[in-house]
Tab-separated table of C-alpha atoms in Angstrom:
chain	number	residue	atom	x	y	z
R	15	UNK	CA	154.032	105.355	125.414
R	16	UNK	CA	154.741	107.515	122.364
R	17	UNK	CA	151.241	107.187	120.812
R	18	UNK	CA	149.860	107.529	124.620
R	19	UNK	CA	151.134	111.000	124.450
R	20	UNK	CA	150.242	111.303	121.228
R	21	UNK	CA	146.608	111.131	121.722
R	22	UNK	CA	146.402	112.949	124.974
R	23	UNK	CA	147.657	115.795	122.928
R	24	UNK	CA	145.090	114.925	120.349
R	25	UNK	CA	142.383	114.719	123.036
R	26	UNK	CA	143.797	118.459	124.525
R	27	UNK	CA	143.683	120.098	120.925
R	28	UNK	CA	139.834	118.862	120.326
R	29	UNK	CA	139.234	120.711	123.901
R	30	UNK	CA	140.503	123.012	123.143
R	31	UNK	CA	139.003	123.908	119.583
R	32	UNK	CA	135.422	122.767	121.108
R	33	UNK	CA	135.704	124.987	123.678
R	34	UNK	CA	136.699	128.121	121.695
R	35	UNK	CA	133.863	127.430	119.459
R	36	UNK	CA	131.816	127.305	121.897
R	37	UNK	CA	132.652	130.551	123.568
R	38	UNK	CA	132.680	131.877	120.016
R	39	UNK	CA	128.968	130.499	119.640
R	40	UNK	CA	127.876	131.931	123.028
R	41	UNK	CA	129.177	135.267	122.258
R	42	UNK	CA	127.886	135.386	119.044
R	43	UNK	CA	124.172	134.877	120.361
R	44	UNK	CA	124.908	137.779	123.488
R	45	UNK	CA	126.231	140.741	120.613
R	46	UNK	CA	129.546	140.324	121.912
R	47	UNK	CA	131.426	139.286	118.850
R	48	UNK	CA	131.047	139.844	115.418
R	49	UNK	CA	130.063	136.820	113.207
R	50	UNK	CA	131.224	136.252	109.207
R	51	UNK	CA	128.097	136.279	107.308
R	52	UNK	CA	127.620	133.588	104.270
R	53	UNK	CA	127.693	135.358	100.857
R	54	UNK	CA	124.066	135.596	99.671
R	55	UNK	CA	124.164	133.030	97.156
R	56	UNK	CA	125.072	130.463	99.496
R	57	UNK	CA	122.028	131.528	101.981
R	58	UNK	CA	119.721	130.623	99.171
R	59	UNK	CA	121.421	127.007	98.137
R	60	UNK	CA	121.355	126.144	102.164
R	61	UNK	CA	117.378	127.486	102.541
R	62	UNK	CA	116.880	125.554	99.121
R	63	UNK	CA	118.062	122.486	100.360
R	64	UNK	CA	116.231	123.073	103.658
R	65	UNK	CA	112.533	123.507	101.787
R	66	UNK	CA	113.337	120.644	99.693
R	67	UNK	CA	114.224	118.602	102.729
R	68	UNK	CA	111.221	119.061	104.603
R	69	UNK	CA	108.793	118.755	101.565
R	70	UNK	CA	110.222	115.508	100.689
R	71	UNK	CA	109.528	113.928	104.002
R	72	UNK	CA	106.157	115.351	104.073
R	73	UNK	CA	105.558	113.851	100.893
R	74	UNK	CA	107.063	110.387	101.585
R	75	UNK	CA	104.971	110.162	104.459
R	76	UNK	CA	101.830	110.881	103.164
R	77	UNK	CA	102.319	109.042	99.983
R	78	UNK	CA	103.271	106.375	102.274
R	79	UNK	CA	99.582	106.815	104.721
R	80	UNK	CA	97.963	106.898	100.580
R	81	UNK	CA	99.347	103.618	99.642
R	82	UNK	CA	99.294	101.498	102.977
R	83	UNK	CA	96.578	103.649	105.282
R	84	UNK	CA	96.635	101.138	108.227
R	85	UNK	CA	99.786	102.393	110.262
R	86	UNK	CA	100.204	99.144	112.424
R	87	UNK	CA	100.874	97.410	108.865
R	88	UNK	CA	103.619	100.456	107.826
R	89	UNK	CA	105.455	99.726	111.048
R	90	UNK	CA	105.647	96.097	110.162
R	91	UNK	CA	107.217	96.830	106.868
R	92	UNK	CA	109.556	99.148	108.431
R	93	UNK	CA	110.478	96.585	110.913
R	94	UNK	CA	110.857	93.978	108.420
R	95	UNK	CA	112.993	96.543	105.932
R	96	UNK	CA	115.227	96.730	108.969
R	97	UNK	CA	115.680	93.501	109.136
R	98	UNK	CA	116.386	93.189	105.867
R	99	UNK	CA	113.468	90.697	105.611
R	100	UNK	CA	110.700	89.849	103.553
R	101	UNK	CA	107.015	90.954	105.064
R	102	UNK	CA	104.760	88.165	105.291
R	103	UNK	CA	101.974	88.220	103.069
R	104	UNK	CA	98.706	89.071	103.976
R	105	UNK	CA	94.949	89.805	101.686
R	106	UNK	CA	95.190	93.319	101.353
R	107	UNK	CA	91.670	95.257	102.022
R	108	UNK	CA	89.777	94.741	98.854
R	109	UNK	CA	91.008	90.690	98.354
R	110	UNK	CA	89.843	90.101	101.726
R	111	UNK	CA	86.265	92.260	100.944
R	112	UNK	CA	86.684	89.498	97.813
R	113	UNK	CA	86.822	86.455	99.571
R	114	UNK	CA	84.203	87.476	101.935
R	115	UNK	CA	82.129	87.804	99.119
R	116	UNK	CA	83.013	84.692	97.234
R	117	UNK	CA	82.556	82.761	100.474
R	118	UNK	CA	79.144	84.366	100.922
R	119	UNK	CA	77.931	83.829	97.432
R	120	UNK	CA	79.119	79.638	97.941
R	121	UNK	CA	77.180	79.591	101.333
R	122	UNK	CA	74.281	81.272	99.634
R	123	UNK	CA	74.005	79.188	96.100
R	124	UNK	CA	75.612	80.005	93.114
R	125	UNK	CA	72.338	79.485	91.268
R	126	UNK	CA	70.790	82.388	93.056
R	127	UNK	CA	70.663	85.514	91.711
R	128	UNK	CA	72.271	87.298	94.786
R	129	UNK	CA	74.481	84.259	95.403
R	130	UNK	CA	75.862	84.569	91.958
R	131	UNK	CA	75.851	88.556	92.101
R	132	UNK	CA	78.813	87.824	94.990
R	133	UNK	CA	80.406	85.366	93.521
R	134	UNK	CA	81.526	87.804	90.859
R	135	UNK	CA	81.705	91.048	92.611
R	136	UNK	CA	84.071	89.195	95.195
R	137	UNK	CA	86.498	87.905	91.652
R	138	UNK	CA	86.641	91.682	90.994
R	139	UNK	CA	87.162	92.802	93.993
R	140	UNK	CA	90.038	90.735	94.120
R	141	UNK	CA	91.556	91.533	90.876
R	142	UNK	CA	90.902	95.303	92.546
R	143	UNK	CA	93.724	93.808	95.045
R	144	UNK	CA	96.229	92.121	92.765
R	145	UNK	CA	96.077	96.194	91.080
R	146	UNK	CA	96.301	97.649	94.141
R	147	UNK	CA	99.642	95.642	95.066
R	148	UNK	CA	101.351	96.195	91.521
R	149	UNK	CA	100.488	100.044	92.837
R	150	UNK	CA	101.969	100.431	95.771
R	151	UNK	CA	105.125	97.700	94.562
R	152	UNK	CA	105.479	100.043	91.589
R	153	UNK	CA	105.256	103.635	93.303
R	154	UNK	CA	107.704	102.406	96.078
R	155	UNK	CA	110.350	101.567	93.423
R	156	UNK	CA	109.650	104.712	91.173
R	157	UNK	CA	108.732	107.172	93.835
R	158	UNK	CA	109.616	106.415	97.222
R	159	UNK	CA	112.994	104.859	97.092
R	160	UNK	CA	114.326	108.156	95.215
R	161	UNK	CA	112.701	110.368	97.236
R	162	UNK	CA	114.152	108.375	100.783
R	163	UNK	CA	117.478	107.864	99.145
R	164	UNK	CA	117.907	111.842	98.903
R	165	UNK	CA	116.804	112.204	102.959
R	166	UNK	CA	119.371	109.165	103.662
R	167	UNK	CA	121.570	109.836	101.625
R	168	UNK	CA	122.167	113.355	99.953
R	169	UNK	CA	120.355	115.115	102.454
R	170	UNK	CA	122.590	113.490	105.452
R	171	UNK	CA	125.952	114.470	103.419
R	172	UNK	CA	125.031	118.068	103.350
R	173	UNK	CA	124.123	118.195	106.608
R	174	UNK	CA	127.464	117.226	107.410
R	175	UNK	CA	129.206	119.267	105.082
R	176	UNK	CA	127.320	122.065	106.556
R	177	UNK	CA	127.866	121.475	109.689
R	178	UNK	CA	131.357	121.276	109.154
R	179	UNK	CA	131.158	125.124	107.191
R	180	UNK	CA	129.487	125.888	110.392
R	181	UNK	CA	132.804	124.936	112.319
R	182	UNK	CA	135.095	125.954	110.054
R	183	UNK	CA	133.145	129.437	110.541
R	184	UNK	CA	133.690	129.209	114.220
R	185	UNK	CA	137.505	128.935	114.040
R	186	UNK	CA	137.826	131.353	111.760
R	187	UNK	CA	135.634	134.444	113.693
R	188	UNK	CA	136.772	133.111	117.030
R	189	UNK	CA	141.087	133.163	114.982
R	190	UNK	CA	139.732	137.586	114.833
R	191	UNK	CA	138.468	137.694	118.273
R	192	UNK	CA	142.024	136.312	119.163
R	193	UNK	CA	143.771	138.767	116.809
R	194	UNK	CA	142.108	142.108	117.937
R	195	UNK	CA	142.801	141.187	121.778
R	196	UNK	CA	146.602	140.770	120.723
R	197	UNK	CA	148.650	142.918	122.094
R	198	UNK	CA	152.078	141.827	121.624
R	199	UNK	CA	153.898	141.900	118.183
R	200	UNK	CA	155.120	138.119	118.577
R	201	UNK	CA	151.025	137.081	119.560
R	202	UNK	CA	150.034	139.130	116.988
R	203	UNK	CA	151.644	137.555	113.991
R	204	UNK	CA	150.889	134.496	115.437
R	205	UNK	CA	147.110	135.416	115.756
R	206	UNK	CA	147.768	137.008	112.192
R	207	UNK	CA	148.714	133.402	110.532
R	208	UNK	CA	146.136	131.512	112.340
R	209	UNK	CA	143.222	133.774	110.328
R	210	UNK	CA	145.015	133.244	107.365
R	211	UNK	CA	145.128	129.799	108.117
R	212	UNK	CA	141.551	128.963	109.059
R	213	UNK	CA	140.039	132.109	106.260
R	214	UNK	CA	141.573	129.324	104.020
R	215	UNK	CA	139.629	126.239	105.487
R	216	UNK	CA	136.407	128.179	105.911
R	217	UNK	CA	136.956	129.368	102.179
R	218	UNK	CA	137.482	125.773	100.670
R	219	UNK	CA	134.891	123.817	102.840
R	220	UNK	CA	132.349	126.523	101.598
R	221	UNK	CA	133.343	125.632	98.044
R	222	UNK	CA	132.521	122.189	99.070
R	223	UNK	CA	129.153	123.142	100.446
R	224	UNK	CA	128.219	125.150	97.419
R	225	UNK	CA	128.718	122.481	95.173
R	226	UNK	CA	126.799	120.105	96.861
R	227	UNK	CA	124.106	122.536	97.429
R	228	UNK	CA	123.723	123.618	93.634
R	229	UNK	CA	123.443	119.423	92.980
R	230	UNK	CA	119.462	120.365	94.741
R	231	UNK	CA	118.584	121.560	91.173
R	232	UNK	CA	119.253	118.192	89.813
R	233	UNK	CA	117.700	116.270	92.533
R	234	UNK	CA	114.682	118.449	91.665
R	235	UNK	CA	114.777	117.258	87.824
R	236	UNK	CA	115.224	113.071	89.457
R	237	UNK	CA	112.426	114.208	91.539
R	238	UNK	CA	110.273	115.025	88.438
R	239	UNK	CA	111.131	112.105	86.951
R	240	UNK	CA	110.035	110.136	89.677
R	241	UNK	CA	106.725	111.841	90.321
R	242	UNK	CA	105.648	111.175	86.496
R	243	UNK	CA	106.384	107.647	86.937
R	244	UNK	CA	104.134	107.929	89.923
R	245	UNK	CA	101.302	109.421	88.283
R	246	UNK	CA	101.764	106.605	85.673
R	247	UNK	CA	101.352	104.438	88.084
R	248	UNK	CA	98.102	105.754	89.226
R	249	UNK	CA	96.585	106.095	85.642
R	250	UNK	CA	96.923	102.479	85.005
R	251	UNK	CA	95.644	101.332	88.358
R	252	UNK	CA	92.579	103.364	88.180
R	253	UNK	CA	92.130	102.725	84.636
R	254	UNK	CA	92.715	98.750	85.852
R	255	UNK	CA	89.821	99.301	88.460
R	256	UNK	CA	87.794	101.276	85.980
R	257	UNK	CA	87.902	98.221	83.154
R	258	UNK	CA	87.578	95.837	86.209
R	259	UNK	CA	84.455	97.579	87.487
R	260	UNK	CA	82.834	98.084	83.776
R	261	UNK	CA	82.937	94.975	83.201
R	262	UNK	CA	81.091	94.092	86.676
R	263	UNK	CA	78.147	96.366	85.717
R	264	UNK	CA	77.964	94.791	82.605
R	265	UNK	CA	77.434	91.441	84.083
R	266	UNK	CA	75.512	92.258	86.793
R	267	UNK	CA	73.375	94.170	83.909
R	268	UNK	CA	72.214	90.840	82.399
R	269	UNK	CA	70.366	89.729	85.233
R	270	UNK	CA	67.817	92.028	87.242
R	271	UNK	CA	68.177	91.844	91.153
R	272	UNK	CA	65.890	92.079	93.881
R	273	UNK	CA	66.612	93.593	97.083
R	274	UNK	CA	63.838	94.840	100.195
R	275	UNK	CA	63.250	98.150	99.954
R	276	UNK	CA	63.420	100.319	103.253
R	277	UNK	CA	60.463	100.570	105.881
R	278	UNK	CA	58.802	103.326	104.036
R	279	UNK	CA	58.222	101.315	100.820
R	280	UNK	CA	55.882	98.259	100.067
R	281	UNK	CA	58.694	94.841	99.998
R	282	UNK	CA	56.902	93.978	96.885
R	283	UNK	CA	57.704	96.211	94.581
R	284	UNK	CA	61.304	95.055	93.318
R	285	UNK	CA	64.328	97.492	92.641
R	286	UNK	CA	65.754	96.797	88.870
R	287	UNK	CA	69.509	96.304	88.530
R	288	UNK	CA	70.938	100.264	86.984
R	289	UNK	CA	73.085	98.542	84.683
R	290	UNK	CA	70.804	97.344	82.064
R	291	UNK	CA	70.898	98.959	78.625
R	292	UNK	CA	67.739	100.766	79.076
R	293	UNK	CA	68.828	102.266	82.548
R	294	UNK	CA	71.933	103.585	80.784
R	295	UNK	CA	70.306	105.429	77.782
R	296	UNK	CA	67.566	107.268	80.062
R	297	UNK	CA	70.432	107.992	83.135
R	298	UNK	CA	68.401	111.029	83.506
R	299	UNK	CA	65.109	109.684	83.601
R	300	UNK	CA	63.667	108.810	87.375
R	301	UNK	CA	63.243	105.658	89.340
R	302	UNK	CA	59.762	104.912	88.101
R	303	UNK	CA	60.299	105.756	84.309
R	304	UNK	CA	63.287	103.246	84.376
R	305	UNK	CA	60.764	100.255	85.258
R	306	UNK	CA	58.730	101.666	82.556
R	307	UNK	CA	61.139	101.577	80.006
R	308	UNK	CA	62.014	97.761	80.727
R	309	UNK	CA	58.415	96.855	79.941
R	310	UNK	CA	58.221	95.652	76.182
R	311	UNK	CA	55.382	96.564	73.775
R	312	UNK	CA	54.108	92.961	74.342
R	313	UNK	CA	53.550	92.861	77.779
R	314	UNK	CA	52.030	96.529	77.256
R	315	UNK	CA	49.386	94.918	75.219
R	316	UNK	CA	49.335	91.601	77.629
R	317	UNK	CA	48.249	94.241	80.497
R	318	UNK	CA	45.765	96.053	78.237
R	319	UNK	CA	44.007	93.111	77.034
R	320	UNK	CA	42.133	89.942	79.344
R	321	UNK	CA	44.048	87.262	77.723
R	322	UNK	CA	47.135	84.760	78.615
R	323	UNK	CA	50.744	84.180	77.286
R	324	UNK	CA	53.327	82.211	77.681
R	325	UNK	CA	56.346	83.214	79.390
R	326	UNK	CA	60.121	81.542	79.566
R	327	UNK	CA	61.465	82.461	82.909
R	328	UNK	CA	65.176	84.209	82.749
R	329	UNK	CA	66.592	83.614	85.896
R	330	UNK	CA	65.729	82.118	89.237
R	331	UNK	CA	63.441	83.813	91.320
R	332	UNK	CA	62.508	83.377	94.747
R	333	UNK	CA	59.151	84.156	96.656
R	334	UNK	CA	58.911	86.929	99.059
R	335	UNK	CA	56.030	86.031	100.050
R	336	UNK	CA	52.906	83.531	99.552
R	337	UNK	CA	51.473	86.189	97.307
R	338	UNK	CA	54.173	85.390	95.270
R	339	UNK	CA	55.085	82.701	92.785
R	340	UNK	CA	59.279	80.741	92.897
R	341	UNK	CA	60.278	80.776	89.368
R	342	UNK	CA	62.966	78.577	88.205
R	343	UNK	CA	65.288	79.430	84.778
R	344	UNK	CA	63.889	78.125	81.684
R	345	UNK	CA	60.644	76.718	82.461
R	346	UNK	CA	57.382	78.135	81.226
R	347	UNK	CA	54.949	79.244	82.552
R	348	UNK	CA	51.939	81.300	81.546
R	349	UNK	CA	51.282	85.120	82.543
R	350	UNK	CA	48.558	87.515	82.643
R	351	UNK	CA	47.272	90.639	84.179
R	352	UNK	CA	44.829	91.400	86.274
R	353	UNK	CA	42.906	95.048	87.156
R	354	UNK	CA	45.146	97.334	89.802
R	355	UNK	CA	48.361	95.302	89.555
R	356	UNK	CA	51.598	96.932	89.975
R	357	UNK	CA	53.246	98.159	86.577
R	358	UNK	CA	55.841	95.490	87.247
R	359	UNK	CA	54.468	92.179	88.382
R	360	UNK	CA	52.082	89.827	86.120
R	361	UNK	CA	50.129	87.193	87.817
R	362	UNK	CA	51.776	83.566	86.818
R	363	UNK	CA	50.050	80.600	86.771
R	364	UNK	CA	52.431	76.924	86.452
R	365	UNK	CA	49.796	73.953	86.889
R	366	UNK	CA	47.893	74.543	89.681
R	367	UNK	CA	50.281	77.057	91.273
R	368	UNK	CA	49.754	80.580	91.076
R	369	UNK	CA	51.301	84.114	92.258
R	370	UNK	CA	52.388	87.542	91.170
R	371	UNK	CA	55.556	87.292	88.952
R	372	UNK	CA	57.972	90.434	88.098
R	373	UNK	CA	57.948	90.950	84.553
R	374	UNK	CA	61.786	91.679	84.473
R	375	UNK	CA	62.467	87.485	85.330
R	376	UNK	CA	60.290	87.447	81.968
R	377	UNK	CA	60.596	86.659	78.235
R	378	UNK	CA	57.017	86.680	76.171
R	379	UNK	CA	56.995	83.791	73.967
R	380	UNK	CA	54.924	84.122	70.502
């Protein structure tokens, strides 16, 4: 029965304080009753740890959109992190691009050209993944878990804390309302100890605000910490996809690919891979003076003279057309030009089969 009445009383008291802060709040906002102002150096620690709130979230969140930009996939994380369970596993974008691409390249022959073009554009595209994973796995230890631990955590406590300042505030403006509408000696000292009384709470939890406040300059410094790691990050993953990519062009440079040209061109005249040595050193140099420069002094003088030479084929070549000649790797064959040929097809002649030949599937033999 005791502790019945015990927390009735406690019940009454909360009332009671709620509603005189409340009527303290109301009056404030009408100009009916005077409010205690923080000290100035206070105001800036509380706007301080406002800005830094908000930026932080912003931040997260877009780092967040940067690292995972399909949102249906973020919510299954979060729902998973809830849970306090591990995310399935999934092909990210650019191992799934990969696979396609591997898959393609098997359906379309490995001994092709473009078959084998796939095959190992798909292999980097997946190592492009694997980076892309240790990037977001790293910057979500490094970056986002500090910065999401301050909004949880730090951020939550001095929200609280202020809050409470906020109360303790209250009691102490609405403790002078009470005293200045005391008329009575006996009401008067009473009114009189209860400011004393809650100056003193106000005074200590604003203490305790300030010095969780001034810890924002120090979450600043972690911050910094954090975002180099970050950028870290980022400089080896790029320089990852930069090596990965090199060394693509480099193998895609040591055999020449044909592709159809678009409905304003002739489909015969073939497009040379821009990786190839040649292509590199004259970057500057236009389509048509790139074709040139692939064109060796011999086959120069093969197109200047009437005569024949033999020719090992580089790579396997298929016909576009019945103008055209199939070449297979390594055979020989024999090659010559004729008057008003393009600059970068030979006629080729194996047996009794004959048909125009690009010169760039082409090694002159002596």
């Amino acid at each position: 029965m005791n502790i019945m009445d015990f927390n009735m009383k406690k019940l009454a008291a909360d009332a009671g304080t709620f509603l005189s802060r409340a009527v303290q709040f109301t009056e404030e906002k009408l100009g009916q009753a005077e409010k205690t102002e923080l000290d100035a150096h206070l105001e800036n620690l509380l706007s301080k740890a406002e800005c830094t709130k908000q930026w932080t979230e912003k931040i997260m969140k877009q780092t967040e959109v940067l690292l995972q930009p399909n949102p249906n996939a973020r919510i299954e994380e979060l729902f998973y992190e809830k849970l306090d369970r591990k995310a399935p596993s999934r092909m990210n974008n650019p191992e799934l691009l990969g696979q396609y691409m591997i898959d393609a390249g098997n359906e379309f022959g490995p001994g092709t050209a473009y078959g084998n073009a796939l095959i190992k554009c798909g292999e980097t595209q997946k190592q492009i993944g694997t980076a892309d994973r240790e990037l977001i796995q790293t910057s979500a230890i490094n970056f986002l878990t500090p910065l999401r631990n301050f909004i949880e955590g730090d951020y939550k406590t001095i929200t609280k804390e202020r809050k409470l300042l906020q109360n303790k505030r209250l009691d102490l403006d609405a403790a002078k309302t009470r005293l200045k509408k005391a008329k009575v000696a006996e009401a008067r000292a009473a009114s009189e100890q209860e400011v004393r009384i809650t100056q003193s709470e106000f005074d200590r939890q604003a203490e305790i605000t300030r010095l969780l406040l001034e810890g924002i300059s120090s979450t600043h410094a972690h911050h910094l910490r954090c975002l180099n790691d970050f950028v870290e990050a980022q400089m080896t993953y790029y320089a990852q996809c930069y090596k990965y990519m090199l060394d693509l062009q480099k193998q895609l440079g040591s055999f020449p690919s044909t592709f159809l040209s678009n409905n304003n061109q002739s489909s015969s005249a073939p497009v040379h891979s821009v990786s190839t040595p040649s292509v590199l050193a004259s970057a500057s140099a236009s389509l048509p003076s790139i074709s040139n420069s692939v064109v060796t002094s011999g086959i120069s003088e093969l197109k200047s003279s009437s005569g024949s030479r033999k020719a090992r084929v580089l790579y396997d070549y298929d016909a576009a057309n019945s103008s055209e000649l199939s070449l297979l790797a390594d055979e020989v064959i024999t090659v010559y030009s004729i008057p008003g040929m393009d600059s970068d097809w030979l006629m080729g002649e194996r047996g009794n089969q004959k048909g125009k030949v690009p010169i760039t599937y082409l090694e002159l033999l002596n």
